[in-house]
Coordinates of N, CA, C and O in Angstrom, one line a residue:
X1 N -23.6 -21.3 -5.1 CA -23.9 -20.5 -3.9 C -22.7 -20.6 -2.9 O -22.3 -21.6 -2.4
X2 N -22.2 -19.3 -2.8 CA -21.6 -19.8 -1.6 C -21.9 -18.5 0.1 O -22.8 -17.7 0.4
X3 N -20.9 -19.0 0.6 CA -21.0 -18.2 2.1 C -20.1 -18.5 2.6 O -19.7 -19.6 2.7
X4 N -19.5 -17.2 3.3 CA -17.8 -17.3 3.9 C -18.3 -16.4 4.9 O -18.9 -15.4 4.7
X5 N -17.8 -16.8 6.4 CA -18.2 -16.1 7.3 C -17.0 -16.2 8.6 O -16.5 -17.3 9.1
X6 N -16.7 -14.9 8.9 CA -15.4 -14.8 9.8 C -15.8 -14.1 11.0 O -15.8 -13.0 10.6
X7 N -16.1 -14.1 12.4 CA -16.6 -13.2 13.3 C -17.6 -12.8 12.7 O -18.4 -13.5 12.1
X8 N -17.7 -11.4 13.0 CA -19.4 -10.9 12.5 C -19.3 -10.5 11.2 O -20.3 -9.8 11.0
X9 N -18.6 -10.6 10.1 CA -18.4 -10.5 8.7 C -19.2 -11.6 7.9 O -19.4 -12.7 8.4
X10 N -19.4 -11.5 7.2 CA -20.5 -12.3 5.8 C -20.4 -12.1 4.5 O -20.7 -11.0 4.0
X11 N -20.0 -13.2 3.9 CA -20.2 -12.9 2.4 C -21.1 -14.1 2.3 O -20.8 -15.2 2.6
X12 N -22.6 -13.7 1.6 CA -23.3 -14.6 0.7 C -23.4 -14.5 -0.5 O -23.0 -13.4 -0.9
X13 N -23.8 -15.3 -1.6 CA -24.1 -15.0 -2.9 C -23.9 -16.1 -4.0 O -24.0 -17.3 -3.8
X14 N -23.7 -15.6 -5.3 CA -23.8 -16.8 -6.1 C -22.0 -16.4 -6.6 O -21.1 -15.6 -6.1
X15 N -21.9 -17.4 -8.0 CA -20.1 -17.6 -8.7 C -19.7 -18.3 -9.1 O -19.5 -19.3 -8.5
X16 N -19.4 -18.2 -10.3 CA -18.6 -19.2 -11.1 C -17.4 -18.9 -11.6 O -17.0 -17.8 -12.1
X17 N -16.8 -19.9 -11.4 CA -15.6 -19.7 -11.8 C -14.6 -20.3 -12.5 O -14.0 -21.1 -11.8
X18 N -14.2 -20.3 -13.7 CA -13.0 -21.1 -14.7 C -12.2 -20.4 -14.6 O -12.2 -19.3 -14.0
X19 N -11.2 -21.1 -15.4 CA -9.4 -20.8 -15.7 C -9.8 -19.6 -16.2 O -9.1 -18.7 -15.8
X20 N -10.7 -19.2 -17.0 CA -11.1 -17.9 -17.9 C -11.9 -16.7 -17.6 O -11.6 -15.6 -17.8
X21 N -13.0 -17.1 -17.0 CA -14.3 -16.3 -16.4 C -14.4 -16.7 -15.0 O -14.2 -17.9 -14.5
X22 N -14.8 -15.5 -14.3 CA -15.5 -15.1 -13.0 C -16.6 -14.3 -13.3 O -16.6 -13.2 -13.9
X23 N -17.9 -15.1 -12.8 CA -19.3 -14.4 -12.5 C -19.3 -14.8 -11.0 O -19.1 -15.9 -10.4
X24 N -19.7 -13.6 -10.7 CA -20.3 -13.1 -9.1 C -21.3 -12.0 -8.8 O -21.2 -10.9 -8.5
X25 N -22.6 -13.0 -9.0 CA -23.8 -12.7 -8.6 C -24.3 -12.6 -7.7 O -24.7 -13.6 -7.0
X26 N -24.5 -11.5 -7.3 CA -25.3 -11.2 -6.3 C -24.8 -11.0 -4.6 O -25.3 -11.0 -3.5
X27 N -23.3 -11.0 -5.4 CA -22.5 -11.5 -3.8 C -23.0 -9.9 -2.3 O -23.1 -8.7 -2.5
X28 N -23.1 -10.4 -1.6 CA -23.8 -9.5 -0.9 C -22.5 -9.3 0.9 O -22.5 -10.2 1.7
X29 N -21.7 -8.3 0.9 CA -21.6 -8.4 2.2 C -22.3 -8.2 3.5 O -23.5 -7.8 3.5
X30 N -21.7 -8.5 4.5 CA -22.9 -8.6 5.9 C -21.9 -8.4 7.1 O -21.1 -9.3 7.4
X31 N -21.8 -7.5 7.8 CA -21.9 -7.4 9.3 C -23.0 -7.5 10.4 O -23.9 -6.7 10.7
X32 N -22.8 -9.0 11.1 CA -24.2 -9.4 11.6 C -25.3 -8.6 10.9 O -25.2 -8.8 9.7
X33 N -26.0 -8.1 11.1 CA -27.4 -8.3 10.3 C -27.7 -7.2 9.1 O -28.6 -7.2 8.2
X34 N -26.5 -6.3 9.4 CA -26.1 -5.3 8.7 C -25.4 -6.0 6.8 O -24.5 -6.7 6.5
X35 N -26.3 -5.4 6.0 CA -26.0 -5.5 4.7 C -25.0 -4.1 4.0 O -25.3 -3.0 3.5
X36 N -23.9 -4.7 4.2 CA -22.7 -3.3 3.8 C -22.7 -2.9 2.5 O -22.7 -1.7 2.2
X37 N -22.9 -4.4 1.5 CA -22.7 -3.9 0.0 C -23.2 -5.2 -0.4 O -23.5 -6.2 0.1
X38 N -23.1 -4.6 -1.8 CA -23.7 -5.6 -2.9 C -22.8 -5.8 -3.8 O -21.9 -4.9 -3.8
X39 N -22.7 -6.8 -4.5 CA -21.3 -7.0 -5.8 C -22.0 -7.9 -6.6 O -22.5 -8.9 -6.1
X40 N -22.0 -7.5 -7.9 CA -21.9 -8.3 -9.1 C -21.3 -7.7 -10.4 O -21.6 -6.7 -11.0
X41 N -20.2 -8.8 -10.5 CA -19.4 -8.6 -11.3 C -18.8 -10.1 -12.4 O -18.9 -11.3 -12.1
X42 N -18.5 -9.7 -13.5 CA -18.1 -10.8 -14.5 C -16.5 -9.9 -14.9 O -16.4 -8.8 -15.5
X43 N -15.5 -10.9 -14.5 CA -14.2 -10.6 -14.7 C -13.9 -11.5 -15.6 O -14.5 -12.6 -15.6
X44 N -12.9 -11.3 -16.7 CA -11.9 -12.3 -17.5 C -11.0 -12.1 -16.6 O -10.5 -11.1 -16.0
X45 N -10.6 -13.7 -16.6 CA -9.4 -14.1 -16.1 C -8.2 -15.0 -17.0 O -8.2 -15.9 -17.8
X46 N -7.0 -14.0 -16.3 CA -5.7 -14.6 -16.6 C -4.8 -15.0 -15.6 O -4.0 -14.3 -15.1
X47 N -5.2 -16.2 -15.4 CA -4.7 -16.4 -14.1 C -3.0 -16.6 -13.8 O -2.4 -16.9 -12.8
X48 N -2.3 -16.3 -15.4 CA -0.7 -16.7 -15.0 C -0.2 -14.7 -15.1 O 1.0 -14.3 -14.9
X49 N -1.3 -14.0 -15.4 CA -1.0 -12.4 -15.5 C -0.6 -12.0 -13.8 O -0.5 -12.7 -12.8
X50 N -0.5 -11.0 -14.0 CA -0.5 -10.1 -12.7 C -1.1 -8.5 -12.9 O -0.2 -7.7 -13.2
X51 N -2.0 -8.2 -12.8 CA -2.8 -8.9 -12.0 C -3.6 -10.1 -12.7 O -3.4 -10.2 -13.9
X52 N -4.4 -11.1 -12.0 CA -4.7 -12.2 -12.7 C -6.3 -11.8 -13.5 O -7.1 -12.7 -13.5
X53 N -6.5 -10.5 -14.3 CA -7.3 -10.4 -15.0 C -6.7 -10.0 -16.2 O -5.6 -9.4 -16.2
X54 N -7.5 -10.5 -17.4 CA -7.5 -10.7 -18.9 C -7.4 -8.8 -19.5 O -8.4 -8.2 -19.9
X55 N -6.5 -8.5 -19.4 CA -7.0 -7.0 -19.8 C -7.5 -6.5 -21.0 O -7.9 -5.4 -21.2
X56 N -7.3 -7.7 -21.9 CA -7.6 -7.9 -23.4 C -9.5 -7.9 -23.5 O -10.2 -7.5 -24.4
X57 N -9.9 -8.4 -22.4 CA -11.4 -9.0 -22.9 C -12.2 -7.8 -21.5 O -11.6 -7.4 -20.5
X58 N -13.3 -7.4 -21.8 CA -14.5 -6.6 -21.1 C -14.9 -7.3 -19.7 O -15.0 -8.5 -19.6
X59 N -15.0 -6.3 -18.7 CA -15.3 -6.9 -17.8 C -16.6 -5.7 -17.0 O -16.7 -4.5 -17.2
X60 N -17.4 -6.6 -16.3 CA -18.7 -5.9 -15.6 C -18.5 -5.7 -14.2 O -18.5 -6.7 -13.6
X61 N -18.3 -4.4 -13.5 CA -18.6 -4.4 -11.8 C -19.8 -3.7 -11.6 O -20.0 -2.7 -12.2
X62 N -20.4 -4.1 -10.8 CA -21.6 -3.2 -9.8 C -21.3 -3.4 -8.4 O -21.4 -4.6 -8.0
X63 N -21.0 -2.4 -7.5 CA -21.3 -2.2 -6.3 C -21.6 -1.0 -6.0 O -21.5 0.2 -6.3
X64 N -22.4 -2.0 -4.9 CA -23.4 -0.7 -4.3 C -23.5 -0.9 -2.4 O -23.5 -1.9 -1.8
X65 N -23.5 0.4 -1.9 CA -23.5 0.3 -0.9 C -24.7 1.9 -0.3 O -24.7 3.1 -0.3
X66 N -25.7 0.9 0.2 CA -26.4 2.0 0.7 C -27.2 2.1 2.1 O -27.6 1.2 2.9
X67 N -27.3 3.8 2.3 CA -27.7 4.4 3.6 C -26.8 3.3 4.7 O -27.2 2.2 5.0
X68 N -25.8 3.8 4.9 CA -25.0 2.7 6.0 C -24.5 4.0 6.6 O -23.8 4.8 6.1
X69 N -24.9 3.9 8.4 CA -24.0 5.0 9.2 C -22.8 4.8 9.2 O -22.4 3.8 8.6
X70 N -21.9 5.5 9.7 CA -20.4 5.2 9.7 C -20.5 4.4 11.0 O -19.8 3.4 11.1
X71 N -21.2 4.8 12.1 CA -21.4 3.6 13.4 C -21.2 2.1 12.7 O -20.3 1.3 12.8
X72 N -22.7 2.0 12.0 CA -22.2 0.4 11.3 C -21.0 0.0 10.5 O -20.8 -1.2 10.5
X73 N -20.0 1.1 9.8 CA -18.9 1.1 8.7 C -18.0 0.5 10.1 O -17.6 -0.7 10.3
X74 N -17.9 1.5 11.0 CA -17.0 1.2 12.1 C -17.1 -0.2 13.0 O -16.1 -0.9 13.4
X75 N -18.4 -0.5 13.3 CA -18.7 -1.9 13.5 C -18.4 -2.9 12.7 O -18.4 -4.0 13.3
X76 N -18.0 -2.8 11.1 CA -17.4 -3.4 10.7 C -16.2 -4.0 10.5 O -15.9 -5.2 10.2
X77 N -15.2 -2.5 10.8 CA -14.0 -2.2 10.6 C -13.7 -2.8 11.8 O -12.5 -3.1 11.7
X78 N -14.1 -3.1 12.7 CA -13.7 -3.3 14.4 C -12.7 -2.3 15.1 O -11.7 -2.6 15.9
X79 N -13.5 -0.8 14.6 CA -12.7 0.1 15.2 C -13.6 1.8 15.2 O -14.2 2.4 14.2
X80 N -13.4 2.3 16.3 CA -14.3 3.6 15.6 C -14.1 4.2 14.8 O -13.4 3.7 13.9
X81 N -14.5 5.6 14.5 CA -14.5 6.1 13.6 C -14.4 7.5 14.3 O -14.8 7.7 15.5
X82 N -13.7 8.4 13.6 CA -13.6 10.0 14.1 C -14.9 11.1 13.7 O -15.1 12.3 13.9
X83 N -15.8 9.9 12.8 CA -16.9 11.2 12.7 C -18.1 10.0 12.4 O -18.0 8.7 12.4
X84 N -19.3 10.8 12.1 CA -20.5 10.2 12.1 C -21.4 10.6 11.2 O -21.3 11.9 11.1
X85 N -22.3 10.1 10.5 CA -23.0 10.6 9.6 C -23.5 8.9 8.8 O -23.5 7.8 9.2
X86 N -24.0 9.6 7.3 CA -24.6 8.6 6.4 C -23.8 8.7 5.2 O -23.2 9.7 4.7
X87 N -23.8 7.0 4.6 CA -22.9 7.1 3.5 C -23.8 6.2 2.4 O -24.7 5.5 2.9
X88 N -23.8 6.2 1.1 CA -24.2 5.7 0.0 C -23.2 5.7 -0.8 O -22.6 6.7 -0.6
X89 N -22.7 4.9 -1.9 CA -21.6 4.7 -2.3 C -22.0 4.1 -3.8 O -22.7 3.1 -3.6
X90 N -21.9 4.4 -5.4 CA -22.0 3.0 -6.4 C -21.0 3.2 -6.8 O -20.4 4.2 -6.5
X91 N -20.4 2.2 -7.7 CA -19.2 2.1 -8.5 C -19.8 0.9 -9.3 O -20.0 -0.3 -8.9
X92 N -20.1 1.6 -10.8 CA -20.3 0.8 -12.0 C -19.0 1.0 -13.3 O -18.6 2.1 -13.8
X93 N -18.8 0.2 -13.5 CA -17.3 0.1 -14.3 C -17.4 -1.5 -15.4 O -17.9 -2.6 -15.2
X94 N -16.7 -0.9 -16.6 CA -17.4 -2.1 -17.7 C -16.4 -1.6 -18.8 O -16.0 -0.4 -18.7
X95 N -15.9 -2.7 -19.9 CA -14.9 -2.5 -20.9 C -13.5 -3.3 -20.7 O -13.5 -4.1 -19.7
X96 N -12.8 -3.2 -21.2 CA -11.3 -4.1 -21.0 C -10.3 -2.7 -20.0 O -10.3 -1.4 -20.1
X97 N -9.6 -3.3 -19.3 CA -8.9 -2.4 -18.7 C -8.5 -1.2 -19.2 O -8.8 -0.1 -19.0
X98 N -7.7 -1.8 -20.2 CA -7.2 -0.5 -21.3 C -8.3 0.8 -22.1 O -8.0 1.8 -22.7
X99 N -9.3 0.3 -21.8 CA -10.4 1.1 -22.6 C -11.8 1.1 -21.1 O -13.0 1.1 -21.5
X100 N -11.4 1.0 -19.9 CA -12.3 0.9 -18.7 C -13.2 1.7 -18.6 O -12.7 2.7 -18.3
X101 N -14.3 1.9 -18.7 CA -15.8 3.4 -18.1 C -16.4 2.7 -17.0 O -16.3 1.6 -16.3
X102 N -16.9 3.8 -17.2 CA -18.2 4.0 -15.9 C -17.9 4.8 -15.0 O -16.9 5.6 -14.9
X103 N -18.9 4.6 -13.9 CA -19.2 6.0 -13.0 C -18.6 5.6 -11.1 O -18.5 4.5 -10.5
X104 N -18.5 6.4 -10.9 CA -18.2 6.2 -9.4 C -19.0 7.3 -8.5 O -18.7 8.5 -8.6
X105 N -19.7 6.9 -7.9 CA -20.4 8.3 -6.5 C -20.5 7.7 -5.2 O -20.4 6.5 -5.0
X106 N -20.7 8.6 -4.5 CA -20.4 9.0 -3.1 C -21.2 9.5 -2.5 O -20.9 10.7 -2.7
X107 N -22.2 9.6 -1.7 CA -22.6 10.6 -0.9 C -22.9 10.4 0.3 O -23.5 9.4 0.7
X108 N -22.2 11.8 1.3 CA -22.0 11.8 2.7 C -23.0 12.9 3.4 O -23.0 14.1 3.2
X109 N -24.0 12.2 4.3 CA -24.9 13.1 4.4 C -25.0 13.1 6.0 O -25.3 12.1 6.7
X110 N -24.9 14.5 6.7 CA -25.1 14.7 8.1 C -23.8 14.5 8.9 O -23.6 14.2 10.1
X111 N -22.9 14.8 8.0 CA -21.4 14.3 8.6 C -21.0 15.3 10.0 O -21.4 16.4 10.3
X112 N -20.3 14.6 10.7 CA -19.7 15.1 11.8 C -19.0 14.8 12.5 O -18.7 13.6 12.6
X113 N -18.1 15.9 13.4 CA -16.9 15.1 14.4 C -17.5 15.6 15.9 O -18.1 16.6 16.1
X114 N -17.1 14.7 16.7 CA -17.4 15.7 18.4 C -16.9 16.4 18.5 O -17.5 17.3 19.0
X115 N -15.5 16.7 18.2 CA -14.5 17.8 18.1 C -15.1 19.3 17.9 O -14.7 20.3 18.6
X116 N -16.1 19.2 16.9 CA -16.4 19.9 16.1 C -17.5 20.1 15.9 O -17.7 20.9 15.0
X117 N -18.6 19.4 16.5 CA -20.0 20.0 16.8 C -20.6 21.0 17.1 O -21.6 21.3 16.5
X118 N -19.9 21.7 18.5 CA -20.5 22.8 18.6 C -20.5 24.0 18.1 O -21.1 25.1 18.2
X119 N -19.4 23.6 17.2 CA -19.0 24.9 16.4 C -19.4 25.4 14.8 O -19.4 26.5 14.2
X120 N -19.6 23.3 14.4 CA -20.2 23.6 12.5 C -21.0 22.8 12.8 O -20.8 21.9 13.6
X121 N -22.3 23.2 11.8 CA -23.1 22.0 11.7 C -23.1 20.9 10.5 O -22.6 21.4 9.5
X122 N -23.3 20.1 10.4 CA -23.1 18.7 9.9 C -22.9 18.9 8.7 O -23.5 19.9 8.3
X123 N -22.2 18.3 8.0 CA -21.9 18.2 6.2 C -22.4 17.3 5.5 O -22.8 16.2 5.9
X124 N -22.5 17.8 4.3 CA -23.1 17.0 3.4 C -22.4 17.1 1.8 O -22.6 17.8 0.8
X125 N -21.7 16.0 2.2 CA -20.5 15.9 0.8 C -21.2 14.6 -0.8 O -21.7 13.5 -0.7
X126 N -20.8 15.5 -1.9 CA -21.6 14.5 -2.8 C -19.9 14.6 -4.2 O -19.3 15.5 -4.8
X127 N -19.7 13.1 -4.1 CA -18.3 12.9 -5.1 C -19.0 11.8 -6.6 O -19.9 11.0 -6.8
X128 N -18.3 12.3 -7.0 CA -18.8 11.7 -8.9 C -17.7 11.7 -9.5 O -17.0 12.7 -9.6
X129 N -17.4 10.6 -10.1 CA -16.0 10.7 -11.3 C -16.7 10.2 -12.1 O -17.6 9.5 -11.8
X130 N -16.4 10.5 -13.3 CA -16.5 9.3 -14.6 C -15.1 8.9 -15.6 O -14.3 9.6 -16.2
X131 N -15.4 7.7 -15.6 CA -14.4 7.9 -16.7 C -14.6 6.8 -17.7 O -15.1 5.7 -17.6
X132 N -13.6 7.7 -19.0 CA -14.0 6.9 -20.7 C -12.8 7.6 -20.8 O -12.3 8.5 -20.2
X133 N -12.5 6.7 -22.0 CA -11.6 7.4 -22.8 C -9.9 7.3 -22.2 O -9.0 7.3 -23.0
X134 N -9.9 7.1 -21.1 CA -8.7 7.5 -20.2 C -8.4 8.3 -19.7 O -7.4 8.5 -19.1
X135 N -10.2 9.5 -19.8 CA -9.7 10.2 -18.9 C -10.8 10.2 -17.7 O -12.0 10.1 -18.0
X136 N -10.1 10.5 -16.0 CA -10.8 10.4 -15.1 C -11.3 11.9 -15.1 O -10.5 12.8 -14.9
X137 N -12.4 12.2 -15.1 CA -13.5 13.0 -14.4 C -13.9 13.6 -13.2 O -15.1 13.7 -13.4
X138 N -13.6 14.0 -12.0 CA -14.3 13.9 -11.0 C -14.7 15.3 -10.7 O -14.2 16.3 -11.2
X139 N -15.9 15.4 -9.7 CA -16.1 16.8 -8.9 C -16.6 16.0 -7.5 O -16.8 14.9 -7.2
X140 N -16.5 17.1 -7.0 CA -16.8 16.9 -5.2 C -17.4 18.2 -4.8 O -16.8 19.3 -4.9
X141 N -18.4 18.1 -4.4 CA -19.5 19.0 -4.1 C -19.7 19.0 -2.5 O -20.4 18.1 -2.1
X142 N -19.4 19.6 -1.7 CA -19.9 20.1 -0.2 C -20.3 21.3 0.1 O -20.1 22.4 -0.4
X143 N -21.1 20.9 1.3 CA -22.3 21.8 1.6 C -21.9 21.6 3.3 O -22.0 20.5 3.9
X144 N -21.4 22.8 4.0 CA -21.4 23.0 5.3 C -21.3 24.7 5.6 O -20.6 25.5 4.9
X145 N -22.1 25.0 6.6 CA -21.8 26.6 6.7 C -20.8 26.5 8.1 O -20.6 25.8 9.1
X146 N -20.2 28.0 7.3 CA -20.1 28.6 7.0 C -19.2 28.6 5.4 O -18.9 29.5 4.6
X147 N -19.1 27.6 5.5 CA -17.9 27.5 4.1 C -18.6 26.8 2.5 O -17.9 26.4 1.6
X148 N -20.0 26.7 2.3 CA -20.5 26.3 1.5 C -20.6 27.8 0.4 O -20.6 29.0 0.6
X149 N -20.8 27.0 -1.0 CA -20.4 25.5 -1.3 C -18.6 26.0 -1.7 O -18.0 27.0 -2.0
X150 N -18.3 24.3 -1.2 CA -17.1 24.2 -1.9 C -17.2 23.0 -3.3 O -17.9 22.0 -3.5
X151 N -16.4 23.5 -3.9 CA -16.8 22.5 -5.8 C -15.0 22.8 -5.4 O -14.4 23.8 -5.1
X152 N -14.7 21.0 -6.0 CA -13.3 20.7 -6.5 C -13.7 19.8 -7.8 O -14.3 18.7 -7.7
X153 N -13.2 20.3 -8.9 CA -13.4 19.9 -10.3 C -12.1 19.5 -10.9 O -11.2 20.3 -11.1
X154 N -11.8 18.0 -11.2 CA -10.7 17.7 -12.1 C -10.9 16.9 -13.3 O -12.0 16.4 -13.6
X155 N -9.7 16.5 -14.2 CA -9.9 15.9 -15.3 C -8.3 15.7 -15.3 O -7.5 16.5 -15.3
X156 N -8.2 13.8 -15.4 CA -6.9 13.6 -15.5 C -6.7 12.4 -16.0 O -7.6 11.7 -15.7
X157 N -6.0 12.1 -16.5 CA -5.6 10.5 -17.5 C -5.5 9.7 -16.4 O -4.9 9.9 -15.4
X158 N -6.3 8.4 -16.8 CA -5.9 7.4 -15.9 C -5.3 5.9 -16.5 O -6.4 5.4 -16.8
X159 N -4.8 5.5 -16.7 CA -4.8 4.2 -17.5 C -4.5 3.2 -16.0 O -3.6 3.3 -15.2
X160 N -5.6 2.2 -16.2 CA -5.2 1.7 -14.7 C -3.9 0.2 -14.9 O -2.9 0.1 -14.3
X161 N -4.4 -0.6 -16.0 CA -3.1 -1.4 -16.3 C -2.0 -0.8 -15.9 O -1.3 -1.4 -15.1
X162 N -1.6 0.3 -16.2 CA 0.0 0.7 -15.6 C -0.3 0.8 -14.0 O 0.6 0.4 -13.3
X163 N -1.3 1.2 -13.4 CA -1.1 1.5 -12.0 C -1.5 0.1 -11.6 O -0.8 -0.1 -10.5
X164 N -2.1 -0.8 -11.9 CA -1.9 -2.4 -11.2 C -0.8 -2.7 -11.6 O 0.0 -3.0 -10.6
X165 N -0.3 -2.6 -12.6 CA 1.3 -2.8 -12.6 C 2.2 -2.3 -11.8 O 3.2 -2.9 -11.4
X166 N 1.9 -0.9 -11.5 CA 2.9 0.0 -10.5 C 2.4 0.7 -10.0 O 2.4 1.8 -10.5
X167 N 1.4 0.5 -8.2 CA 0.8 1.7 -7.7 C 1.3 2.9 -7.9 O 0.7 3.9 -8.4
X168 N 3.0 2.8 -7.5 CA 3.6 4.0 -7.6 C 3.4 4.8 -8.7 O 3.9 5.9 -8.4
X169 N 2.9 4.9 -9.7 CA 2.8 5.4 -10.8 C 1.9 7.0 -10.7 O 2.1 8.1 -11.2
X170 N 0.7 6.4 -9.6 CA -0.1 7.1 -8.8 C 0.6 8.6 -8.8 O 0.1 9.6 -9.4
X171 N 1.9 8.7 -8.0 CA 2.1 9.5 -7.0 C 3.5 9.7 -8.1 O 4.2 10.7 -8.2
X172 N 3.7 8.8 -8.8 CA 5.0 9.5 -10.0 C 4.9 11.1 -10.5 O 3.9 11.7 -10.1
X173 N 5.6 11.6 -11.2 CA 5.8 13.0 -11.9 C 6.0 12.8 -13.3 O 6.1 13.8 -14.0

């Protein structure tokens, strides 16, 4: 069990840990009373690699983050935010780096800026990737009038071992 707590920030949950394996059950973040996210995950570890995971052996993430205002995101951040609305977030991911899946979503619902109130009414954006194979997936779906719908659809190689090795790889040609 543990608990690490900094100002109004919180991590509780469970974890084990060797030279080899990380399980992290149930680890739960917290802004005072506010529950941001959830995590459980089983990593192999190599702890003389860089990054210090096994990319040879399968690994499990779940996080989840749900109905959280950006008021509370920003209460966390210890800073505001330029817009307002609701957020839901998962990211499930499983396999050895080199061969990594699973899914990633997003959804932003009632979004808004002051700037920009009186003029559009609130948005509601929904993001999804998947990826297998190596290759990333995504679409992004929003819904705001006058300009609905907008759909951005891609499909693009990702291998992430090279980009922990070299963010830059990211933004290479």
């Amino acid at each position: 069990s543990i608990t690490l707590s900094t100002g109004h920030l919180r991590l509780e949950g469970g974890a084990t840990i060797s030279e080899t394996d990380a399980a992290l059950l149930g680890l739960q973040f917290w802004s005072d009373q506010t529950k941001l996210a959830s995590l459980s995950a089983k990593l192999p570890l190599a702890l003389t690699a860089h990054p210090p995971i096994d990319a040879a052996r399968p690994l499990d993430l779940d996080l989840q983050m749900e109905n959280l205002s950006f008021d509370q995101i920003a209460t966390a951040l210890g800073r505001p935010l330029p817009i307002a609305g609701m957020a839901t977030a998962k990211v499930k991911l499983h396999g050895p780096l080199s061969e990594l899946s699973g899914e990633i979503a997003a959804d932003l619902h009632n979004v808004s800026a002051p700037a920009t109130s009186e003029k559009l009414p609130p948005a509601d954006v929904k993001f999804e990737a998947h990826l297998a194979a190596g290759i990333l997936k995504a679409d992004l779906n929003a819904h705001q009038s006058p300009f609905e719908p907008l759909k951005v659809a891609t499909s693009l190689p990702f291998d992430l071992p090279v980009l922990l090795n070299d963010p830059s790889a990211l933004t290479g040609t």
